[in-house]
Short mmCIF file of C-alpha atoms and ligand atoms in Angstrom, two decimals:
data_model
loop_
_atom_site.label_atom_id
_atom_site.label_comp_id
_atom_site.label_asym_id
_atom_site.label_seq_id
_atom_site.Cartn_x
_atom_site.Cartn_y
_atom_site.Cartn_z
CA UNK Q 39 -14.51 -22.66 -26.38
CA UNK Q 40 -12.89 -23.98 -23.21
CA UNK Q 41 -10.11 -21.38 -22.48
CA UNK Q 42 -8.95 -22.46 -18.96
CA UNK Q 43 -6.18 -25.03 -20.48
CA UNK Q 44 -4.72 -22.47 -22.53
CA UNK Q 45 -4.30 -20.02 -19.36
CA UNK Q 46 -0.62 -19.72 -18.00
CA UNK Q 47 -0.22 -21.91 -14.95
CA UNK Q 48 2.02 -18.63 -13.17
CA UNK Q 49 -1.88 -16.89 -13.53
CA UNK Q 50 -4.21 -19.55 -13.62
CA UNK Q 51 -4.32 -19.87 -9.49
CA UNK Q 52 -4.37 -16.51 -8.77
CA UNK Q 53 -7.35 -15.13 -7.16
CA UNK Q 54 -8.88 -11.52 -8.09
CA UNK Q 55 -8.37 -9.25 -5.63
CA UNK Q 56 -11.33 -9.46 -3.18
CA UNK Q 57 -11.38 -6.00 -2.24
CA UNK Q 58 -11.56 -4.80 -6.32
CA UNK Q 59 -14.74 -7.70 -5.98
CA UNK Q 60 -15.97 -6.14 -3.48
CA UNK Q 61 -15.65 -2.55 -5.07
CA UNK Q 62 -17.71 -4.11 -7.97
CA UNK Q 63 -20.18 -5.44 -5.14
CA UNK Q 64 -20.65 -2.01 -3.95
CA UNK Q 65 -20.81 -0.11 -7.20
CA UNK Q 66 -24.39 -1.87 -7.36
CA UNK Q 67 -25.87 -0.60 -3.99
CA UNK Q 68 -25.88 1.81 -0.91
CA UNK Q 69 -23.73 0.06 0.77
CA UNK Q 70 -22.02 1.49 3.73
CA UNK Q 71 -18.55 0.54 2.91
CA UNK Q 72 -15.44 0.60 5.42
CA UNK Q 73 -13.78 -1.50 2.67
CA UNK Q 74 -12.12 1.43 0.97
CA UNK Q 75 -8.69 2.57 0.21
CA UNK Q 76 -8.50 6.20 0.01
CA UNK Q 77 -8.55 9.25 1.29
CA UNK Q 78 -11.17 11.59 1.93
CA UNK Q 79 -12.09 11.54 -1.59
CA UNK Q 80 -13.77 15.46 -1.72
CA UNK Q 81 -10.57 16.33 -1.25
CA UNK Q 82 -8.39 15.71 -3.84
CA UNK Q 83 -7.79 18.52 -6.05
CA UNK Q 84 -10.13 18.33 -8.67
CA UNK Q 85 -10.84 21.76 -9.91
CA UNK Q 86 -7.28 22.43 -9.76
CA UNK Q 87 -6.03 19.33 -11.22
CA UNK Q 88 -8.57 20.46 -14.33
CA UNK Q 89 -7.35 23.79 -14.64
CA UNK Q 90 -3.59 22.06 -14.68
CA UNK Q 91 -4.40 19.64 -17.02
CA UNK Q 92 -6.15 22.42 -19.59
CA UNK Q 93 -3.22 24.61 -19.23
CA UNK Q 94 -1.04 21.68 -20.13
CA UNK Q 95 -3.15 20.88 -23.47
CA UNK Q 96 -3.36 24.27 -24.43
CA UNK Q 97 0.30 25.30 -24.04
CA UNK Q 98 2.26 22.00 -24.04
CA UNK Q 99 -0.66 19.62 -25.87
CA UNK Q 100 2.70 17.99 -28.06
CA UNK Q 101 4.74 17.09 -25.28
CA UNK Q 102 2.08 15.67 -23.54
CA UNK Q 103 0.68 13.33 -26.13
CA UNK Q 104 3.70 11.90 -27.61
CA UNK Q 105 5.60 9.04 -26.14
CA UNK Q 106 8.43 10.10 -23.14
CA UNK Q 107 11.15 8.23 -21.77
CA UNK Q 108 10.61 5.12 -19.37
CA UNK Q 109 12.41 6.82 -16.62
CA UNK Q 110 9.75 9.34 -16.03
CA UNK Q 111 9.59 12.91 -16.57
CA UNK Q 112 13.02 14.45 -15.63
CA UNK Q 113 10.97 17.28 -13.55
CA UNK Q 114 8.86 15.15 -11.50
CA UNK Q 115 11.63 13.10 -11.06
CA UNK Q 116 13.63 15.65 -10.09
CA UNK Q 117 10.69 16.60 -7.53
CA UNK Q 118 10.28 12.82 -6.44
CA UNK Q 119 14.26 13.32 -5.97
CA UNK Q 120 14.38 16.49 -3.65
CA UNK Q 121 11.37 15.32 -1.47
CA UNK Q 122 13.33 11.77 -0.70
CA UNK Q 123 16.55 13.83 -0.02
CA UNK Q 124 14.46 15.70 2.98
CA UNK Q 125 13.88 12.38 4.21
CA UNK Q 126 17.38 11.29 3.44
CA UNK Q 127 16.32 8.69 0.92
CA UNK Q 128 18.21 8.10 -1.91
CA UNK Q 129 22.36 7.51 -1.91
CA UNK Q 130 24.74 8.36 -5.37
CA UNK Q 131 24.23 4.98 -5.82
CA UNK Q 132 20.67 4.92 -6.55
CA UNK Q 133 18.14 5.96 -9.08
CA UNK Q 134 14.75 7.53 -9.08
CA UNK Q 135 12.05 6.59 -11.59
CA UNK Q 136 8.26 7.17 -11.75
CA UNK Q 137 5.81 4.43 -12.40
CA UNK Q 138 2.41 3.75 -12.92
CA UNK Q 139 1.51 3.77 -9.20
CA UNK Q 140 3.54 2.40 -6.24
CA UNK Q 141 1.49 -1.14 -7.92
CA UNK Q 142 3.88 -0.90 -11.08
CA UNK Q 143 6.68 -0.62 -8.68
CA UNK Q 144 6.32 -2.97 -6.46
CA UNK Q 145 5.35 -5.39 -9.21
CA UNK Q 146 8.65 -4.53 -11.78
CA UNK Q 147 10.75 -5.18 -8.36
CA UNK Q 148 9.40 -8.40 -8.63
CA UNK Q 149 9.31 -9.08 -12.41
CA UNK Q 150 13.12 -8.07 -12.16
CA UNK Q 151 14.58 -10.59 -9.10
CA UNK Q 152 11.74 -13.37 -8.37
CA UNK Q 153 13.24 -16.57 -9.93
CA UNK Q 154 10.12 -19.32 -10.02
CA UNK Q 155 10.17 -20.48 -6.33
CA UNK Q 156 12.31 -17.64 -4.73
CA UNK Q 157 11.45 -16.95 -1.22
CA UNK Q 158 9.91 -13.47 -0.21
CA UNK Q 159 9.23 -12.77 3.61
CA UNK Q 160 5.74 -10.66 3.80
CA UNK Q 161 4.16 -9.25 6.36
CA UNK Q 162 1.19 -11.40 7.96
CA UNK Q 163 -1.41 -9.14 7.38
CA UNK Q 164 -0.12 -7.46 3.87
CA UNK Q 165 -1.46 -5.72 1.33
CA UNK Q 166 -3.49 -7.79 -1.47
CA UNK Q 167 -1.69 -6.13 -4.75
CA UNK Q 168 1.80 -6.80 -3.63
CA UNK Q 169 1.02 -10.81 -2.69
CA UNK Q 170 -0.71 -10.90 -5.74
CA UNK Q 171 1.97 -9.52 -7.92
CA UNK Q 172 4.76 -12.10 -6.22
CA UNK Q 173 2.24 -14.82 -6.21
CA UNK Q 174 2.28 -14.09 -9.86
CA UNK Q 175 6.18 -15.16 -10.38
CA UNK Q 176 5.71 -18.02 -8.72
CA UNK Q 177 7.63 -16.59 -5.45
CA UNK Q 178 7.03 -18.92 -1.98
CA UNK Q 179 5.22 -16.53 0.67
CA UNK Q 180 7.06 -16.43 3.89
CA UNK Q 181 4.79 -15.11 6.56
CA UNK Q 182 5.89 -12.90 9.68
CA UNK Q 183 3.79 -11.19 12.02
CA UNK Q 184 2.73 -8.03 12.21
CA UNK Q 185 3.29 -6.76 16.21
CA UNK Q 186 1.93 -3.25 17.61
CA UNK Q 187 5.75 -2.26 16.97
CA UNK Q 188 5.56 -3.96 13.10
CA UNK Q 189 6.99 -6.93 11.56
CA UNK Q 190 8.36 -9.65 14.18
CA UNK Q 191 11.95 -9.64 14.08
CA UNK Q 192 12.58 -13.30 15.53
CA UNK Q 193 10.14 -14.74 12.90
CA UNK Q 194 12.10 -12.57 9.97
CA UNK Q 195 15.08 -14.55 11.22
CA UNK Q 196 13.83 -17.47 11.90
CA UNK Q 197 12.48 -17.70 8.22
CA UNK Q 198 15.56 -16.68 7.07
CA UNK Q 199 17.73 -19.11 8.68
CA UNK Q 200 16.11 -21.93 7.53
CA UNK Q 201 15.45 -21.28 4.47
CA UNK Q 202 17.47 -20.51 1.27
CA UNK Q 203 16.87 -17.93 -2.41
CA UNK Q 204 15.23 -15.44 0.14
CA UNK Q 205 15.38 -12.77 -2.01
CA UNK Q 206 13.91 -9.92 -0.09
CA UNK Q 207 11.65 -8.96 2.49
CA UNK Q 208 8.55 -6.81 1.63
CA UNK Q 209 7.18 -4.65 4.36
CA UNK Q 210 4.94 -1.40 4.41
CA UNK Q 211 6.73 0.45 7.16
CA UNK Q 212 4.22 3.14 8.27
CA UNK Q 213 0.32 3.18 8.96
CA UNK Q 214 1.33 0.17 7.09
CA UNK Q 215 -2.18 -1.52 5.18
CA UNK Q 216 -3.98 -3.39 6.62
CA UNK Q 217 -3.59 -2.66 10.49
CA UNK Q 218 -2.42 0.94 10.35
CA UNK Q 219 0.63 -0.17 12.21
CA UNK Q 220 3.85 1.73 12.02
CA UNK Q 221 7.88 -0.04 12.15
CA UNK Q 222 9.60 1.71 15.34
CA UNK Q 223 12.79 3.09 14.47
CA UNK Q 224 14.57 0.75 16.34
CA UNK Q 225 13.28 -2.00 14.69
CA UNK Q 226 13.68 -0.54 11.15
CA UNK Q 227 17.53 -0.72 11.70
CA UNK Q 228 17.84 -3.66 13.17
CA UNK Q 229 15.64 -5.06 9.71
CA UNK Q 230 18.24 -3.83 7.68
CA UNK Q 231 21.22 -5.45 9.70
CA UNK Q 232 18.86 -8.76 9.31
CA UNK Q 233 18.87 -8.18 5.77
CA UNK Q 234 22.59 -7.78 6.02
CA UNK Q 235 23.57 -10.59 7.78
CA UNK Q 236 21.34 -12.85 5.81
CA UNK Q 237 22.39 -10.92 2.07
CA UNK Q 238 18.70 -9.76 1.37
CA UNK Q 239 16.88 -6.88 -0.20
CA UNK Q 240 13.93 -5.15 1.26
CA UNK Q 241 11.42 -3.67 -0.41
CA UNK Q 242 10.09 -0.45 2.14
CA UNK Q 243 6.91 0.47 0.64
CA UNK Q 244 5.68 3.49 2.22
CA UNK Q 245 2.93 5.14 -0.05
CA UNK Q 246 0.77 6.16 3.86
CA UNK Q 247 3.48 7.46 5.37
CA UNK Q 248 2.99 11.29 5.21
CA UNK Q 249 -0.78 11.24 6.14
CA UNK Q 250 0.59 11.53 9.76
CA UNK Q 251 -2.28 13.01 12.09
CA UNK Q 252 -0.24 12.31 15.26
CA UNK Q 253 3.72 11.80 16.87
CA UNK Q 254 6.69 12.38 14.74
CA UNK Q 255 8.11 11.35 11.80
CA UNK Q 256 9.85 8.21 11.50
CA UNK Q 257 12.80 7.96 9.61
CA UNK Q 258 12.52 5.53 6.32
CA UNK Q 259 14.75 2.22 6.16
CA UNK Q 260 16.13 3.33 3.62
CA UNK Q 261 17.76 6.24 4.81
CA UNK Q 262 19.93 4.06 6.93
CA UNK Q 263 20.76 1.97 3.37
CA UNK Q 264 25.02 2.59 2.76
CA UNK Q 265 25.28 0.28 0.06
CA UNK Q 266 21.70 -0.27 -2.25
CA UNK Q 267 20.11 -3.25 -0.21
CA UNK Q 268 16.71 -1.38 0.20
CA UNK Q 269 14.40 -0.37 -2.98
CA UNK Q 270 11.84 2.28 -1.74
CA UNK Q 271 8.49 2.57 -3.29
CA UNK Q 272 6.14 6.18 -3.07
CA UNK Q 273 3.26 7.20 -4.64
CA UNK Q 274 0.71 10.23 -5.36
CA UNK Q 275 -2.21 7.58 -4.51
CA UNK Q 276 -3.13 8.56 -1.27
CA UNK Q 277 -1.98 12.14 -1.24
CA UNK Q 278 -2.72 13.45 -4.57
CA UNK Q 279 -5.31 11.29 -6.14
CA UNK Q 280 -4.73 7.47 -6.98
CA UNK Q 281 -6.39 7.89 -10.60
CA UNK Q 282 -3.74 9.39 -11.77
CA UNK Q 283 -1.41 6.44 -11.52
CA UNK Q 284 1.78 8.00 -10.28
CA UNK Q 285 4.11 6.48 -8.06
CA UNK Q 286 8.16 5.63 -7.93
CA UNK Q 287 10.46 3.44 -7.12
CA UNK Q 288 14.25 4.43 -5.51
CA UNK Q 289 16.53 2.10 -5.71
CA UNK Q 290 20.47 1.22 -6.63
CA UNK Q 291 21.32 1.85 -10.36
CA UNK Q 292 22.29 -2.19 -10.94
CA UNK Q 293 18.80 -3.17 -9.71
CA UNK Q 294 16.99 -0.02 -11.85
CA UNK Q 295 18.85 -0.97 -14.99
CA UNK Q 296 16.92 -3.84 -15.34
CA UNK Q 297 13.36 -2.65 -14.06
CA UNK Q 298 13.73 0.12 -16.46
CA UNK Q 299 13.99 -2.53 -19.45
CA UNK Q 300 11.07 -4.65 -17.56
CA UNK Q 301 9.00 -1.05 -17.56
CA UNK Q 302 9.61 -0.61 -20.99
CA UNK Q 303 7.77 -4.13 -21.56
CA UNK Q 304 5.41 -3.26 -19.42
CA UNK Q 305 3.75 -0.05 -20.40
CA UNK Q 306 6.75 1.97 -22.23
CA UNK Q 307 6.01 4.78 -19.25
CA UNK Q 308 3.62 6.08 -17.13
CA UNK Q 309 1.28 8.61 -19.21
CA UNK Q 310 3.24 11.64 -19.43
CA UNK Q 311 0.03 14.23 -19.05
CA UNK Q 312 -0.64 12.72 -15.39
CA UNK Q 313 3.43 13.10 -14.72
CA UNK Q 314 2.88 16.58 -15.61
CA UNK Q 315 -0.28 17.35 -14.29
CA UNK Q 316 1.42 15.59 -10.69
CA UNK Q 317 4.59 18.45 -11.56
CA UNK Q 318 2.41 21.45 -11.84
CA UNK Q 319 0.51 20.78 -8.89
CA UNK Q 320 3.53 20.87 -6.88
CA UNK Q 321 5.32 23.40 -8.48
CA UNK Q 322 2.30 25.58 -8.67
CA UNK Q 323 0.32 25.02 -5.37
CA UNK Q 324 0.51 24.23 -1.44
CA UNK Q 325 0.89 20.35 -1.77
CA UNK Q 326 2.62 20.13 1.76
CA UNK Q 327 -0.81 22.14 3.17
CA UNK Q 328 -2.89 19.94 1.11
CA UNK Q 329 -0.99 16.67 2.51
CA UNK Q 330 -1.14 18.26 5.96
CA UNK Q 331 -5.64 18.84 5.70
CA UNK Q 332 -6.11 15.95 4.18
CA UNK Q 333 -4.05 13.98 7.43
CA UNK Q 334 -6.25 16.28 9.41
CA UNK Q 335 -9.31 14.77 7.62
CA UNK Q 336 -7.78 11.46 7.93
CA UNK Q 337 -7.34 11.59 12.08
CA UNK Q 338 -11.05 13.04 12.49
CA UNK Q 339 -12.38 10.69 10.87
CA UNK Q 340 -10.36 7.93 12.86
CA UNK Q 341 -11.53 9.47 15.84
CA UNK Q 342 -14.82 9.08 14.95
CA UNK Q 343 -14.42 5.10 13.93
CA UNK Q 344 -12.94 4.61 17.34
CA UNK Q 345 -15.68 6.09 18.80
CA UNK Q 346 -17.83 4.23 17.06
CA UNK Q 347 -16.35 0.99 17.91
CA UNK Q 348 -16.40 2.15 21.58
CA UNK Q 349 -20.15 3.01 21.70
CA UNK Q 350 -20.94 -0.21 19.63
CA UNK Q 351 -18.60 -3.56 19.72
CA UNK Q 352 -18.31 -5.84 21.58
CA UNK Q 353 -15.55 -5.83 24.14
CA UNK Q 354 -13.69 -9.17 22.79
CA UNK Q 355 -12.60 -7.36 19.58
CA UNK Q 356 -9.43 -5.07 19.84
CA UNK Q 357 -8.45 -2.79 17.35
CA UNK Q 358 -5.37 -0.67 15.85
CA UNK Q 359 -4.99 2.74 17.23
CA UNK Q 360 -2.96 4.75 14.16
CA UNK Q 361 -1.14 7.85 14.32
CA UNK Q 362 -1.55 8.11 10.58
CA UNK Q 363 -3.18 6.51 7.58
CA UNK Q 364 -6.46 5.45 6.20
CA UNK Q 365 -6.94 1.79 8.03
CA UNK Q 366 -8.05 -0.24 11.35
CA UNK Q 367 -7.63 -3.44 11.80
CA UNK Q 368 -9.86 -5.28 14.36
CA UNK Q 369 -9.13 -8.45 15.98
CA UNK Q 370 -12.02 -10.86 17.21
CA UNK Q 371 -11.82 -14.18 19.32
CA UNK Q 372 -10.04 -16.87 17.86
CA UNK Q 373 -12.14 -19.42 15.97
CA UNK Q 374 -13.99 -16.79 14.55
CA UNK Q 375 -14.55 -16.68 10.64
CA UNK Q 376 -14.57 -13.15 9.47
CA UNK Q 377 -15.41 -14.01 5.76
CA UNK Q 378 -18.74 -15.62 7.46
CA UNK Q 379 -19.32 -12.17 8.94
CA UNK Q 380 -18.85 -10.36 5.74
CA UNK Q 381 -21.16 -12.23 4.11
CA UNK Q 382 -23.92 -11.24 6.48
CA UNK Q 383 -22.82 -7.35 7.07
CA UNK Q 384 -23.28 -6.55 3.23
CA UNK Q 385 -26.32 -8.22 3.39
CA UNK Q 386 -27.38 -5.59 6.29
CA UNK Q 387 -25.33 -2.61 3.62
CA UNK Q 388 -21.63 -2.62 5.91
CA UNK Q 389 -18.81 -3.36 3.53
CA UNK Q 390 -15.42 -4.53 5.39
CA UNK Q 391 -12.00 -6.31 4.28
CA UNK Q 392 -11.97 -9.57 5.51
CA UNK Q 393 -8.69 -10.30 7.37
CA UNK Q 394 -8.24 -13.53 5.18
CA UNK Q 395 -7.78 -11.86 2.09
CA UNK Q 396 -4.81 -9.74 3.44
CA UNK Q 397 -2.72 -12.96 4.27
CA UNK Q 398 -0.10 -15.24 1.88
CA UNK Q 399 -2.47 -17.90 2.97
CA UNK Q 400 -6.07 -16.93 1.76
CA UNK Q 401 -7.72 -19.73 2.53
CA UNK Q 402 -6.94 -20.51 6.09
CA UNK Q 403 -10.17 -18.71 8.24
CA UNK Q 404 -9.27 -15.20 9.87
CA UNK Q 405 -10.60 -13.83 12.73
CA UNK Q 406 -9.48 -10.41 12.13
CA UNK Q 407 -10.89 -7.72 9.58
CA UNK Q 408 -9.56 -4.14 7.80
CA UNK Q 409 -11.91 -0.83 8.05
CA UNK Q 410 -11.12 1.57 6.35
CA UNK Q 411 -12.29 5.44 7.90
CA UNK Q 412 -12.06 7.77 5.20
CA UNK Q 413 -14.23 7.21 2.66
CA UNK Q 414 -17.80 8.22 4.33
CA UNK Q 415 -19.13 10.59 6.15
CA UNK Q 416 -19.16 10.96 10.49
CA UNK Q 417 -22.24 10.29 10.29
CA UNK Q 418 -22.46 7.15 7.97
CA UNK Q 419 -19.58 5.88 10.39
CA UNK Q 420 -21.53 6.21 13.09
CA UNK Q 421 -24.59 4.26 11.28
CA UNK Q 422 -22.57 2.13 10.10
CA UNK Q 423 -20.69 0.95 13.50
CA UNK Q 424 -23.68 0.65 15.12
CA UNK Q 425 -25.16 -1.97 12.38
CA UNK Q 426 -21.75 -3.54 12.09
CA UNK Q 427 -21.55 -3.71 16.16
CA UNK Q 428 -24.74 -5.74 16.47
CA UNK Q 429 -23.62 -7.79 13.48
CA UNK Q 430 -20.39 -8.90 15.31
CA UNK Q 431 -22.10 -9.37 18.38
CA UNK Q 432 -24.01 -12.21 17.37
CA UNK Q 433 -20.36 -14.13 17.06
CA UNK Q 434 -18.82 -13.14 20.10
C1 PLP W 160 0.70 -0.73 0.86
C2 PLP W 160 0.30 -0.33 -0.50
N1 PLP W 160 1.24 -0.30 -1.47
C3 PLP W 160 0.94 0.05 -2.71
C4 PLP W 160 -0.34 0.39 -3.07
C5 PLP W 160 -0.62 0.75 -4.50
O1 PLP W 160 -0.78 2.12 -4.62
P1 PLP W 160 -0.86 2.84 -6.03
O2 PLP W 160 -2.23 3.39 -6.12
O3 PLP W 160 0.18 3.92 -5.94
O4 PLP W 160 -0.55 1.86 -7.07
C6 PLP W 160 -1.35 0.39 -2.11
C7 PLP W 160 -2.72 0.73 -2.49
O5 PLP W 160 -3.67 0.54 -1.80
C8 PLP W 160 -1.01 0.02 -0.79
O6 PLP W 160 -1.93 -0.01 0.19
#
C-alpha cells in the first residue's frame, strides 16, 4: 500500500532529526561519538533514583499509577516554583506547569500560537527539536545570527521590521545548543524591549543554564518580564536525567490556559511516578551538589576537548570557548561542506553534528559543526580529536 498520499502535508516534509539518525547509526558500532547531548551520563543518580522510585511503589504505588492532573504534580510544581523565584522568574501573572521534557514545552508553545505561516525568529544555529516542532505548524523560519555575545540584535530587528504575524522569537539564552554560547545581560534586556516595541513573545529556553563551570550567573529574560511577554522553558534533562521526561514551562496564565487544554490532547500529563521520583530527589537529597559535580564534570571534560583541538586541528577552524554546558561549536573555512566530512569521520568511528542540521535552512551546505564533550571518556576525547584532526585536515 502506498501510504505517502495519505500523510499530512504539515508532516510530510519534515525531516527526522539527524542527530536521533545518527544515535541509531551509533547504537550499531564503536563509534567515538562527540554527537551527544548529555551529561556525563555515570552520573546521574541511578541507584538513588531506584531506591526513590521503590519507595514510591511500595508506599504510594496508587497515587502513582492512576491518572493526575495536566498541570503537574502540585509538589514539584511547587519546587519548579521556588527554584524560578531564586532566579526571579515567574510574576503573579504567570503559571508554572510540568511537561514531558522542555520538548513538550517548547512544542505546546507552539501548538498554542503558530497560525499556518506565522513568523518565528530562531537562532541561526538552533536546536533541531524546537525547528522541528515549528516547522511542524507550518511557522516561516526567520534566521538571526548567533554572535560570541548571542543572538544579533540588528538582524532580530531587521526581521522584524519587515515582516508581519511575527509571533515570537525563540532563543536558548545560556551555553545555548549548538555553540555553547551564552546572551550577555545587556543584550537580554534590550531583546525584550525589541520584543516590546515590535508586540512579540519570546520563548527563553534555558534547560543548560545551571551546568555553569565558570563566571557568574546571568540573570534569565524573563526575570526582567513586567507584563507576561516571555514564556520560560526548564527541564530535569541535563541535570537530573533526560529519561525521565520532566521539564516546565512558566508563562502568563492567558497563554497557559490554552497549553494546558493542548497538553491535555497531547499526553493528558507527564507520568506522575517520574514527577515524583524528580520531587523526592530534591526533597530528599543534595540536588544543588549534584548540579554543582556534574558542571565540574562538564568543564573538565571541556578542557580536555579544547586541548584536544589545540594539539590536533588545524589552525583555520575556530571554536566556542563555554563557561557552561555540554557543546562546542567549530567553525571551518567557508566553502567547506561539513556533512561531506561527517560522512567520512564515522567511517574512521568519530561521530559529530553537522552544522547544517542545526539551521532553519537544512539544506544549504555548512561549514561549521557541534561536539559535544561529555559523553566519553578523556581519553576517548583525546583519540578521538586526534582522528577527527587529521580528518579535517584533509579539507583545510
Ligand atoms: C536547547 C534545548 N531545548 C530543549 C531540549 C529538550 O530537552 P528535554 O530533554 O527536556 O525535552 C534540548 C535537548 O537537547 C535542548 O538542547
Amino acid at each position: 500500500m502506498e501510504y505517502s498520499n495519505l500523510l499530512s502535508e504539515r508532516v510530510k516534509s519534515l525531516k527526522a532529526s539527524a542527530i536521533r539518525e545518527i544515535f541509531k547509526m551509533l547504537g550499531k558500532s564503536n563509534i567515538i561519538s562527540f554527537a551527544g547531548g548529555i551529561p556525563s551520563p555515570e552520573l546521574f543518580p541511578a541507584k538513588e533514583l531506584g531506591k526513590i522510585a521503590d519507595g514510591i511503589l511500595e508506599k504510594n504505588g496508587a497515587k502513582a499509577l492512576i491518572y493526575g492532573i495536566t498541570e503537574g504534580y502540585a509538589p514539584l510544581i511547587e519546587i519548579v516554583e521556588k527554584r524560578n523565584a531564586q532566579k526571579n522568574v515567574g510574576k503573579d501573572f504567570d503559571q508554572t506547569i510540568i511537561t514531558t521534557g522542555a520538548q513538550q514545552a517548547i512544542d505546546l508553545v507552539g501548538k498554542a500560537l503558530l497560525n499556518e505561516g506565522d513568523g518565528v525568529i530562531v537562532e541561526a544555529p538552533s536546536f533541531i527539536g524546537a525547528l522541528n516542532s515549528f516547522r511542524s505548524y507550518n511557522a516561516r523560519l526567520f534566521e538571526a545570527e548567533v554572535k560570541e555575545d548571542g543572538i544579533d540584535l540588528e538582524q532580530v530587528e531587521n526581521i522584524l521590521k519587515t515582516e508581519k504575524n511575527i509571533k515570537f522569537i525563540y532563543t536558548i539564552t545560556t551555553f545555548q545548543n549548538p555553540t555553547g554560547i551564552t546572551l550577555s545581560l545587556e543584550k537580554r534586556k534590550k531583546l525584550l524591549e525589541i520584543a516590546k516595541k515590535y508586540n512579540c513573545l519570546i520563548l527563553e529556553d534555558n534547560p543548560y543554564g545551571e551546568l555553569r563551570f565558570r563566571g557568574e550567573d546571568v540573570a534569565a529574560i524573563k526575570s526582567f518580564d513586567d507584563e507576561g511577554r516571555v514564556m520560560y522553558v526548564g527541564s530535569f534533562s541535563k541535570t537530573l536525567s533526560p529519561g525521565m521526561r520532566v521539564g516546565f514551562l512558566t508563562c502568563h496564565k492567558d497563554i497557559m490556559d490554552r497549553v494546558v487544554v493542548v497538553k491535555q490532547v497531547n499526553d493528558v500529563h507527564t507520568p506522575l511516578l517520574n514527577q515524583m521520583m524528580v520531587t523526592d530527589y530534591i526533597n530528599n537529597y543534595d540536588f544543588d551538589e549534584h548540579i554543582k559535580i556534574s558542571a565540574q564534570k562538564c568543564g573538565e571534560k571541556c578542557a580536555a576537548m579544547l586541548d584536544g583541538a589545540k594539539k590536533y586541528f588545524p589552525d583555520s577552524v575556530s571554536l566556542t570557548n563555554p563557561d557552561g554546558g555540554i557543546f562546542l561549536w567549530c567553525t571551518m573555512p567557508e566553502g567547506i561542506d561539513t556533512g561531506k566530512i561527517f560522512e567520512k569521520a564515522v567511517e574512521k568511528g568519530i561521530a559529530f553534528v553537522p552544522g547544517r542540521t542545526c539551521m532553519a535552512d537544512i539544506d544549504k551546505v555548512s561549514n561549521c559543526f557541534r561536539l559535544n564533550y561529555t559523553t566519553v571518556s578523556n581519553e576517548k576525547i583525546d583519540e578521538g580529536m586526534k582522528i577527527l584532526g587529521e580528518i579535517l585536515k584533509e579539507y583545510v
